[in-house]
Short mmCIF file of C-alpha atoms and ligand atoms in Angstrom, two decimals:
data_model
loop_
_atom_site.label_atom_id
_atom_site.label_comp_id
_atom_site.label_asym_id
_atom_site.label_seq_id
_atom_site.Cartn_x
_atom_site.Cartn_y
_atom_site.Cartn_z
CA UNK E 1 -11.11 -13.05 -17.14
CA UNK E 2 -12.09 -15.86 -14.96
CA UNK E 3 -9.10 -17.11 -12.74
CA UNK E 4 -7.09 -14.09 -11.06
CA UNK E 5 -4.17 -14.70 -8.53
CA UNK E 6 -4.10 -11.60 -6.65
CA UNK E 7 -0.41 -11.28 -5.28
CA UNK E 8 -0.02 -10.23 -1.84
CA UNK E 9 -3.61 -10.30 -1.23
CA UNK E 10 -3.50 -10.93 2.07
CA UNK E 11 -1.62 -7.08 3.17
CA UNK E 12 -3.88 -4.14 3.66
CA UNK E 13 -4.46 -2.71 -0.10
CA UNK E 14 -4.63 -6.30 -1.77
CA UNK E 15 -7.49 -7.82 0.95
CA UNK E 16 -9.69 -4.58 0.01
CA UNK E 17 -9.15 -5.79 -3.60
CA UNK E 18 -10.05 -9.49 -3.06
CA UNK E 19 -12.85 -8.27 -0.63
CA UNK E 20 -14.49 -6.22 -3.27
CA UNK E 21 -13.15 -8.53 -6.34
CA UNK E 22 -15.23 -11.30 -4.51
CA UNK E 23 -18.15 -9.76 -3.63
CA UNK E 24 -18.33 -7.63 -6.73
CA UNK E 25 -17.72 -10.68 -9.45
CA UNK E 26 -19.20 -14.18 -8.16
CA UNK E 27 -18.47 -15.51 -11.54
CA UNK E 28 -14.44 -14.90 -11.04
CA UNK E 29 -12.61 -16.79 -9.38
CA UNK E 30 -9.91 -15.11 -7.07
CA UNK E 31 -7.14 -16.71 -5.95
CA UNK E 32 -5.08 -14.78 -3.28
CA UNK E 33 -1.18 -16.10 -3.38
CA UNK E 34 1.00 -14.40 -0.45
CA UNK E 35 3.76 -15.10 1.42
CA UNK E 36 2.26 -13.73 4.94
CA UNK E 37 5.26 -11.36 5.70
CA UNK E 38 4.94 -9.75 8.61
CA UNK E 39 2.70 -7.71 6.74
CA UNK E 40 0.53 -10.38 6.02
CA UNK E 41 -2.30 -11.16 7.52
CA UNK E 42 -5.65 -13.92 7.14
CA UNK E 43 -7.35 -12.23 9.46
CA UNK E 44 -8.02 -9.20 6.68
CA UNK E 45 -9.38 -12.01 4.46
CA UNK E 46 -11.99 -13.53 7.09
CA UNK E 47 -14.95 -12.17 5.40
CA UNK E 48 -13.92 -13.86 2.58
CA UNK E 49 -12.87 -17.15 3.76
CA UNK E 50 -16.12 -19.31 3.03
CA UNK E 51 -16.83 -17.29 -0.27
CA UNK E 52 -17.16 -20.47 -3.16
CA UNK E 53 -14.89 -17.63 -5.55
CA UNK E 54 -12.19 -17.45 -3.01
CA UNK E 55 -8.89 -19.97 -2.16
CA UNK E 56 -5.70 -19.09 -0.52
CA UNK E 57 -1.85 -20.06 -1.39
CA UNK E 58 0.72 -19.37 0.44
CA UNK E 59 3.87 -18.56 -1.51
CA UNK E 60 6.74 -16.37 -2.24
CA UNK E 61 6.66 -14.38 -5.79
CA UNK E 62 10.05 -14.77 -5.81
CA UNK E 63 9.45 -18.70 -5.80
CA UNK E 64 9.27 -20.00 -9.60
CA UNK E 65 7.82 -23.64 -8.74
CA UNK E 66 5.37 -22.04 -6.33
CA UNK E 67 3.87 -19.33 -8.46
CA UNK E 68 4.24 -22.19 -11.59
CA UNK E 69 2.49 -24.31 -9.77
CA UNK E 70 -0.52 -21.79 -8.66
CA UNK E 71 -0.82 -20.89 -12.18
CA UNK E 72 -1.19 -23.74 -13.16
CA UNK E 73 -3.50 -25.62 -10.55
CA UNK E 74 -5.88 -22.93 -11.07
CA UNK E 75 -5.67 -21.75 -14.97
CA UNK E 76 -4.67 -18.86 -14.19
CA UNK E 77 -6.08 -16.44 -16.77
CA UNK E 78 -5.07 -12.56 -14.97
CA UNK E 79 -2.56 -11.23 -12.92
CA UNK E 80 -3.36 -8.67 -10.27
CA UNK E 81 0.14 -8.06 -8.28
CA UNK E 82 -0.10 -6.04 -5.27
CA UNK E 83 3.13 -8.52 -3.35
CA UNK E 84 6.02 -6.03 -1.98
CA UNK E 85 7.71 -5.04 0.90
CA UNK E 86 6.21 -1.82 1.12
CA UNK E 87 7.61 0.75 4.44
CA UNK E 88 10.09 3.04 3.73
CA UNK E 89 11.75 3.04 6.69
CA UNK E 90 12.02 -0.72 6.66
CA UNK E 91 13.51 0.31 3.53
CA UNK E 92 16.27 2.57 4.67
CA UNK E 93 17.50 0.05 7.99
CA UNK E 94 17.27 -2.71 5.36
CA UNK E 95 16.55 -2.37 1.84
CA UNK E 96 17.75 -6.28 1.31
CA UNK E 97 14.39 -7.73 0.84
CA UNK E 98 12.76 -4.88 -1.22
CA UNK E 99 15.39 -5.63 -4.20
CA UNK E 100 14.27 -9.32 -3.48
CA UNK E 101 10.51 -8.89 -3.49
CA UNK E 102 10.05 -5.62 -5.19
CA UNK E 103 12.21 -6.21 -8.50
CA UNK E 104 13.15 -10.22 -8.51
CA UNK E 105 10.18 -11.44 -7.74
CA UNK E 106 8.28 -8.78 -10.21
CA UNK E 107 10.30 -10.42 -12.49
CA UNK E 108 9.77 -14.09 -11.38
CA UNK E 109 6.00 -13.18 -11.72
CA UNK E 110 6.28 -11.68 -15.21
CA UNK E 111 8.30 -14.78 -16.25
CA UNK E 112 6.42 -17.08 -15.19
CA UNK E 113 3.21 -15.64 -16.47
CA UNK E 114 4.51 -15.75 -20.00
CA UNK E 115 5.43 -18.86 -19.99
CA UNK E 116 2.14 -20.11 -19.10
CA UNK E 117 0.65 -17.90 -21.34
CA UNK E 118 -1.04 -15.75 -18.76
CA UNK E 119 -3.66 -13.09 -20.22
CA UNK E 120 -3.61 -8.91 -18.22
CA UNK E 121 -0.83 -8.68 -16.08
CA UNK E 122 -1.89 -5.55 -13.65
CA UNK E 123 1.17 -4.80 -11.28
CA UNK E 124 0.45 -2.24 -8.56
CA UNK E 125 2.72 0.21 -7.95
CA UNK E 126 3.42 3.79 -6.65
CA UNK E 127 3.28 7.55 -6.58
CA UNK E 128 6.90 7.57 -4.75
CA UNK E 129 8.32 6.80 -8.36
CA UNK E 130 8.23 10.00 -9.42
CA UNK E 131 10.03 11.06 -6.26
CA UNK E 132 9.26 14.72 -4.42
CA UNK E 133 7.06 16.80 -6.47
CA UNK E 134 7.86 20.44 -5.30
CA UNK E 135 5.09 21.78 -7.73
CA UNK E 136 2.38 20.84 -9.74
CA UNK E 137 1.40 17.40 -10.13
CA UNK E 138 3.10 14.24 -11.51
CA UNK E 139 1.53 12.70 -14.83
CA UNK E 140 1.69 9.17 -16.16
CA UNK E 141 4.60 10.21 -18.90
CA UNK E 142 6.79 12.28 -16.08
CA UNK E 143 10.31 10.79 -15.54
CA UNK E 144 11.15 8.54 -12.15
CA UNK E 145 13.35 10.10 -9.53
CA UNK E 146 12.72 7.80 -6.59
CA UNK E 147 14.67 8.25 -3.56
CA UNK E 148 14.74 5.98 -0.68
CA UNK E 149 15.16 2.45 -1.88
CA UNK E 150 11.13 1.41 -1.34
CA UNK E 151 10.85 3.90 -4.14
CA UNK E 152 13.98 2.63 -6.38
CA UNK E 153 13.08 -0.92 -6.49
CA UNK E 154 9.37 -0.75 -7.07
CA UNK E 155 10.35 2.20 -9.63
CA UNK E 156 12.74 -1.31 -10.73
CA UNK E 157 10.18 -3.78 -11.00
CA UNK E 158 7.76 -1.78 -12.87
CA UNK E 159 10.29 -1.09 -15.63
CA UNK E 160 10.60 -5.00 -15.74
CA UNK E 161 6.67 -4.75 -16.41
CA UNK E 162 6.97 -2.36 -19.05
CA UNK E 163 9.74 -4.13 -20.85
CA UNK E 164 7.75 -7.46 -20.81
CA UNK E 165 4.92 -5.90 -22.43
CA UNK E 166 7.73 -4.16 -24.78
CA UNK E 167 9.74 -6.57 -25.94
CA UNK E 168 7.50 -9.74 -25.59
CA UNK E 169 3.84 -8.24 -26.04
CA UNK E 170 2.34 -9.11 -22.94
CA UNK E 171 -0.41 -7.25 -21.90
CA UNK E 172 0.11 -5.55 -19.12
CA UNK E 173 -0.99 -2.63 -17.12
CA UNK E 174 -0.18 -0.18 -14.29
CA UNK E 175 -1.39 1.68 -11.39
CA UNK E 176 0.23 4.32 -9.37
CA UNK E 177 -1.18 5.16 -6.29
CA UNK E 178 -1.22 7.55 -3.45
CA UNK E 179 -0.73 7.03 0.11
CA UNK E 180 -3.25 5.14 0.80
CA UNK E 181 -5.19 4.64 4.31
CA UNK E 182 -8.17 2.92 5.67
CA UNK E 183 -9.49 -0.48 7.63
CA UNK E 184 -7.32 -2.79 8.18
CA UNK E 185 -3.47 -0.99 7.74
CA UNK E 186 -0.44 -2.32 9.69
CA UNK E 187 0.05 -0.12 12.39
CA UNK E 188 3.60 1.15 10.98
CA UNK E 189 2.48 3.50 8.44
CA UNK E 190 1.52 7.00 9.64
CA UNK E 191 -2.18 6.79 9.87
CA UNK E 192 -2.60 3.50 11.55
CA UNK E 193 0.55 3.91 13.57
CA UNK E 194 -0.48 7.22 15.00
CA UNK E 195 -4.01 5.98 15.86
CA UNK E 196 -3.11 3.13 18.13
CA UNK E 197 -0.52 4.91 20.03
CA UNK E 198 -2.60 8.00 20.83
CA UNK E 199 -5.69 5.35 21.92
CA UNK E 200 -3.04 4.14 24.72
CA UNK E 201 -1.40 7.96 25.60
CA UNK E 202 1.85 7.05 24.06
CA UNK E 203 3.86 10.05 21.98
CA UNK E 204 3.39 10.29 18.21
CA UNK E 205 6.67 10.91 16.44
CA UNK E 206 6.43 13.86 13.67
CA UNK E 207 9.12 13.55 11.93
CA UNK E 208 11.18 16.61 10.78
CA UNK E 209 8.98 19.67 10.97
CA UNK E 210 5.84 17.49 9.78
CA UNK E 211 5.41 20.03 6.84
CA UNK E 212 5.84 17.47 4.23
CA UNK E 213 2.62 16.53 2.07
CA UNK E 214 1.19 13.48 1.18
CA UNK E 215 -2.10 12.86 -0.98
CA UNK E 216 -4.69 10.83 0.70
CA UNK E 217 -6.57 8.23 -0.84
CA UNK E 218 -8.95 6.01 1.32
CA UNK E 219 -8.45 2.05 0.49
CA UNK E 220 -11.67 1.04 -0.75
CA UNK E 221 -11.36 4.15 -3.47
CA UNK E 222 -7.59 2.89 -4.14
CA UNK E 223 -9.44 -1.16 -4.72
CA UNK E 224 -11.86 0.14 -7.07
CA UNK E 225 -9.21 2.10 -9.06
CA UNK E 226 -7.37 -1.12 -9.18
CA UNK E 227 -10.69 -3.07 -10.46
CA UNK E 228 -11.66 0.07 -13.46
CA UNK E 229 -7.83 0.01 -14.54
CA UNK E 230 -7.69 -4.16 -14.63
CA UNK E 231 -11.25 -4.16 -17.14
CA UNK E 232 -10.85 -0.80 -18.86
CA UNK E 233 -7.15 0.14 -18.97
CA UNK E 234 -5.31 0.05 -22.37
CA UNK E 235 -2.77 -2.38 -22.68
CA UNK E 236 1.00 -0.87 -22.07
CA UNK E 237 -0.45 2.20 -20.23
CA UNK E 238 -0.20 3.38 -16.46
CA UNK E 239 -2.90 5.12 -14.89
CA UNK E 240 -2.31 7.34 -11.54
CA UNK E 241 -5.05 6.72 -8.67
CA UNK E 242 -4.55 9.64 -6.80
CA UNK E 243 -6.50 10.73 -3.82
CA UNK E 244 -6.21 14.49 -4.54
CA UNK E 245 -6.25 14.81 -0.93
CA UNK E 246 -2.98 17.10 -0.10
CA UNK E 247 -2.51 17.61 3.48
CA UNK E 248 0.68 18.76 5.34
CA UNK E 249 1.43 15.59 7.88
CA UNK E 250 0.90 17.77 10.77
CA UNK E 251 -2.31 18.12 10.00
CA UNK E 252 -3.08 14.91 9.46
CA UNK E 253 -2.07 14.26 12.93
CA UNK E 254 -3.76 17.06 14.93
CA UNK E 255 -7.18 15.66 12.74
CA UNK E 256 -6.81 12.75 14.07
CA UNK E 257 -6.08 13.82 17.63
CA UNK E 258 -9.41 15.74 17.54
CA UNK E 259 -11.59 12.75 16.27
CA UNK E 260 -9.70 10.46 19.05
CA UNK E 261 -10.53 12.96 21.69
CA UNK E 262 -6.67 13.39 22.76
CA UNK E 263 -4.22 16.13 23.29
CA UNK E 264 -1.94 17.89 21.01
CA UNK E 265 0.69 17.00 23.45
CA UNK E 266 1.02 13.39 22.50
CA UNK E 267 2.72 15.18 19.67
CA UNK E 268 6.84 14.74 19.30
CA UNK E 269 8.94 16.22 16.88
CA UNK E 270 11.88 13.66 16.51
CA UNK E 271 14.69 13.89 13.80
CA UNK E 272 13.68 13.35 10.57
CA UNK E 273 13.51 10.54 7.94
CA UNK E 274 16.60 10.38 5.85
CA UNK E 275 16.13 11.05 2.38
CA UNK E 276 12.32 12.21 3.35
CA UNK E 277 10.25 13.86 0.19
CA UNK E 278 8.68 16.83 0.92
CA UNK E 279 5.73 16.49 -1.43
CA UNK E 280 3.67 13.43 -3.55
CA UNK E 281 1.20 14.96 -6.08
CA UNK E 282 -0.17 13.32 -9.09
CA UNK E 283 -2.92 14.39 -11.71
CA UNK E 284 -5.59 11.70 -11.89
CA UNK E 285 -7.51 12.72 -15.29
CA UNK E 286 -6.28 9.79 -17.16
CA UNK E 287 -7.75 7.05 -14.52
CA UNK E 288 -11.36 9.47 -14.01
CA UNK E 289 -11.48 9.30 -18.09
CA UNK E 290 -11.83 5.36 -18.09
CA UNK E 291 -14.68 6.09 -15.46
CA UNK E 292 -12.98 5.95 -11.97
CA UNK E 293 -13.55 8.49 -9.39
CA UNK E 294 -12.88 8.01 -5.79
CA UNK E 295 -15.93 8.03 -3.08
CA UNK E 296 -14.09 9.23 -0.19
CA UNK E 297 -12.63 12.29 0.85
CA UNK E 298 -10.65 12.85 4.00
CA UNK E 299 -13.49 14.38 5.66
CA UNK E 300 -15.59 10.64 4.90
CA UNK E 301 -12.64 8.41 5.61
CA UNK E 302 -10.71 9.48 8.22
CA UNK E 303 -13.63 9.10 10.86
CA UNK E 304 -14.49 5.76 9.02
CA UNK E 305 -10.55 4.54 9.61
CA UNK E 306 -9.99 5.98 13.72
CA UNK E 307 -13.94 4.03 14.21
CA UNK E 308 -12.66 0.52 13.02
CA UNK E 309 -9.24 1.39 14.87
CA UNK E 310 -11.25 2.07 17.97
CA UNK E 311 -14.00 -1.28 17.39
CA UNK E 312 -11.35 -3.64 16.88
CA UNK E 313 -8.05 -3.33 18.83
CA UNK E 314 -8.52 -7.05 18.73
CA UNK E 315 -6.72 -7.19 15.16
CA UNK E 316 -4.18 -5.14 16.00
CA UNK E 317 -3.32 -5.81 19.45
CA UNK E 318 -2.14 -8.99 18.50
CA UNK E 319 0.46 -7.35 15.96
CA UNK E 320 2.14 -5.10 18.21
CA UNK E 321 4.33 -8.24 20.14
CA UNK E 322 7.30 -9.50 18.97
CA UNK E 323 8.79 -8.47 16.01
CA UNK E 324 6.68 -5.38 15.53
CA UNK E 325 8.19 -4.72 19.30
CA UNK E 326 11.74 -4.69 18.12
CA UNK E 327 11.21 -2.77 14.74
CA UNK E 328 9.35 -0.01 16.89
CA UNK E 329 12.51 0.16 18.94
CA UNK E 330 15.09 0.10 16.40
CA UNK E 331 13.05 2.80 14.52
CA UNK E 332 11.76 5.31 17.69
CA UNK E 333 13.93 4.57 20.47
CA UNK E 334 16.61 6.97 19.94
CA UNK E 335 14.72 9.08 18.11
CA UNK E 336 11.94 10.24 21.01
CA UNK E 337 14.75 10.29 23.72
CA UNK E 338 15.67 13.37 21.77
CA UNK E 339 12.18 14.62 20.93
CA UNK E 340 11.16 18.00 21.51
CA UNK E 341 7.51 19.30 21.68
CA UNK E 342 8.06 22.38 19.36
CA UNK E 343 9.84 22.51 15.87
P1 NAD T 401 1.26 -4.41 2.80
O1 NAD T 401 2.66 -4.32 3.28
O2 NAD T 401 0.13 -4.19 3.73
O3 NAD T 401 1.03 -5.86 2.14
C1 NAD T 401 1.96 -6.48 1.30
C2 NAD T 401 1.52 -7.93 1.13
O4 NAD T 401 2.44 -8.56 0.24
C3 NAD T 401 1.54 -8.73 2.44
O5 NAD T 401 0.38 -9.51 2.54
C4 NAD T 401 2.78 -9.60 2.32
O6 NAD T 401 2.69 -10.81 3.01
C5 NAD T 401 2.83 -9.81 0.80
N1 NAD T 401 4.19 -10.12 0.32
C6 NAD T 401 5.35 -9.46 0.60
N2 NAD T 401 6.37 -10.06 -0.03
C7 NAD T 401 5.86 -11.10 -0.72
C8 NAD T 401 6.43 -12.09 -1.58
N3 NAD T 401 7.74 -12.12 -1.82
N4 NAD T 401 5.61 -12.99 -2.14
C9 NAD T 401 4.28 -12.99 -1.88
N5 NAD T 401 3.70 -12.09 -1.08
C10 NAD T 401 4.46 -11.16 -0.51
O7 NAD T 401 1.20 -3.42 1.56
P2 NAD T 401 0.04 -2.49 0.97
O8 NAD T 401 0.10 -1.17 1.65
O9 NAD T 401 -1.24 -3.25 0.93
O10 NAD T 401 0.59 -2.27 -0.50
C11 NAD T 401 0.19 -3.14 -1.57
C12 NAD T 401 0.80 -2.64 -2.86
O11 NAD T 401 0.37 -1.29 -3.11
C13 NAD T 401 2.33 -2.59 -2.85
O12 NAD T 401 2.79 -3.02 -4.10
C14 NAD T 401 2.64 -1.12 -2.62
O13 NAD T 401 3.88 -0.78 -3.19
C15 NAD T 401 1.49 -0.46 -3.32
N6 NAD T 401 1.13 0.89 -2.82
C16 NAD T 401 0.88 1.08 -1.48
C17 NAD T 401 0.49 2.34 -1.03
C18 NAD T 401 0.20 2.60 0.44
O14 NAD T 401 0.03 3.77 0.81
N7 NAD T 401 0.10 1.60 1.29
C19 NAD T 401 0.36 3.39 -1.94
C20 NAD T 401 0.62 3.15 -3.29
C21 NAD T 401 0.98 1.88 -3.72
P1 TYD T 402 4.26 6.59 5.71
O1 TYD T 402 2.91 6.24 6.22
O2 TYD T 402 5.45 5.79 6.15
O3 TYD T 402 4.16 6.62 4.12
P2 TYD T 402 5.21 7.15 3.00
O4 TYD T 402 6.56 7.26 3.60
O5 TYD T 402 5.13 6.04 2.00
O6 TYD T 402 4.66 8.45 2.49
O7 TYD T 402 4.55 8.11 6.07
C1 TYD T 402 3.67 9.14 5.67
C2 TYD T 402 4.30 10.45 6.07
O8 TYD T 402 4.35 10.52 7.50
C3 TYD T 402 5.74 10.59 5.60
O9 TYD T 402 5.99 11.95 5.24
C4 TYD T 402 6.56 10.22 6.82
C5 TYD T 402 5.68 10.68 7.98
N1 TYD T 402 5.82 9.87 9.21
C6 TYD T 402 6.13 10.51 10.44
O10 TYD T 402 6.26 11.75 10.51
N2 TYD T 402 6.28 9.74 11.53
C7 TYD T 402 6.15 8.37 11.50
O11 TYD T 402 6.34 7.72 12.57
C8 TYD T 402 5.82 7.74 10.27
C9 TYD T 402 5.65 6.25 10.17
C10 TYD T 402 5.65 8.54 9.14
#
């Protein structure tokens, strides 16, 4: 491993990766390839930006001459691909560009790779594959029952990875983590979103009854999972990174009014999320036997996550205009004008 294009680099999981890839490995040299989506973002690269191991390409996955081209400029020896649309509600108002990204430009990325004779292929992917988990926990060999189309296609384009390594050999592996939070998060997902609107007294729509679980897994632990899995992982194989964090969304929420200093009546109950799972749960002995074990509990990271929210409304000030405006709306307008403040 010397050259690595990390795909999609520049959105919240894949800048922790290049941050620590970087700092961790001067002899690599990383190569961060993205698109810059609205989920994009140089500013989560800026530490990063005069590092002699680093470069940046903008491009599309999706885009054969581009990703051609950046594997070739560079030699391109390793594949790290973290690129996809990744909200599930974005998902359900339009899943158009998650079949584009997710599973055609996996497969653009695979393609291309072989042809150049690419080494590891590591393609990130997700615990909603396995869809909701009432009991127990999910395992690397459990079926995939995803169910909101985020889920689908990136349960689509990792079956594109496993049938590359299948039918042409290519060595490939694959993580599947859990919802994952931390510095540095566009302020749609839970976590992030929540935070900014309680810092300026705005309501914080539960959705449902907020008695659905996630499994928490704080973004520097999720990076280094990433890292063990790309040097130690056997070829062919996925490997779960989960947080073993379970916490009911509600919560989650009250937690985080407590460390913000706000009330519990910011809280809304609004209608839920179509399709919504009820439970994510996966059993990470597979990934801890190759040596990775998260640093972080909720306890550690959660304070760590609503400090850098609080130091540097600078970064996400600036994303809440425009577009981020108009999604917000199309997503909560209705939906708080008939909130309620109990179940
Ligand atoms: P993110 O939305 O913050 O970032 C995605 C990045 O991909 C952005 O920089 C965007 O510009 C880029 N991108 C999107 N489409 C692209 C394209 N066609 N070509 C090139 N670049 C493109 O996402 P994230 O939360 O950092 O997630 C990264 C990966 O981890 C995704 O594959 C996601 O499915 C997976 N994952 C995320 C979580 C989570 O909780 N956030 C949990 C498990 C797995
Ligand atoms: P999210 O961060 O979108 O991640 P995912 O859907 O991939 O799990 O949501 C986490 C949980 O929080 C999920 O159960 C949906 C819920 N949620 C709300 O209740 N309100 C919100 O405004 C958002 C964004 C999420």
């Amino acid at each position: 491993m010397r050259n690595i294009m990390v795909t999609g680099g520049a959105g919240f999981i894949g800048s922790a990766f290049v941050r620590h890839m970087v700092k961790t490995y001067p002899h690599y040299n990383i190569i961060t390839f993205d698109k810059l989506t609205y989920a994009g973002n140089l500013e989560n690269l800026l530490t990063v930006k005069d590092a002699p191991n680093h470069s940046f390409a903008q491009g599309d996955i999706a885009d054969r001459e581009a990703v051609g081209a950046t594997i070739e400029a560079h030699q391109i020896d390793t594949i790290v691909n973290f690129a996809a649309e990744t909200h599930v509600d974005r998902s359900i108002l339009d899943p158009d560009a998650f079949l584009r990204t997710n599973v055609f430009g996996v497969y653009v990325l695979l393609e291309q790779a072989r042809s150049a004779g690419v080494g590891r292929f590591l393609h990130v992917s997700t615990d909603e594959v396995y869809g909701d988990v009432s009991e127990g926990y999910s395992v690397e060999s459990d079926p995939f029952l995803p169910n909101s189309p985020y889920a689908a296609a990136k349960a689509s384009g990792e079956l594109m990875v496993r049938s590359y390594h299948v039918t042409y050999g290519m060595d490939t592996v694959v993580t599947r983590g859990s919802n994952t939070y931390g510095v540095y998060q566009y302020p749609e997902k839970l976590i992030p979103l929540f935070i900014t609107e309680a810092l300026e007294d705005r309501p914080l729509p539960v959705y449902g009854d907020g008695m659905q679980i996630r499994d928490w897994l704080y973004v520097d632990d999720h990076a280094r999972g990433v890292d063990v899995v790309l040097h130690h992982g056997a070829s062919g194989e996925a490997y779960n990174l989960a947080g073993e964090e379970l916490r009911y969304n509600i919560d989650i929420v009250r937690q985080l009014l407590a460390l913000l200093g706000k009330p519990e009546s910011l809280i809304r109950y609004v209608p839920d999320r179509p399709g919504h799972d009820r439970r994510y749960a996966m059993d990470a002995s597979k990934a801890r036997a190759l040596g990775w074990k998260r640093q972080h509990t909720l306890e550690t990271g959660l304070p760590l996550t609503v400090e850098w929210y609080q130091n540097n409304a600078w970064w996400w000030r600036k994303i809440k205009t425009g577009e981020y405006l108009e999604y917000f709306k199309q997503q909560y307008a209705a939906r708080l004008a008939s909130a309620r403040d109990q179940v």
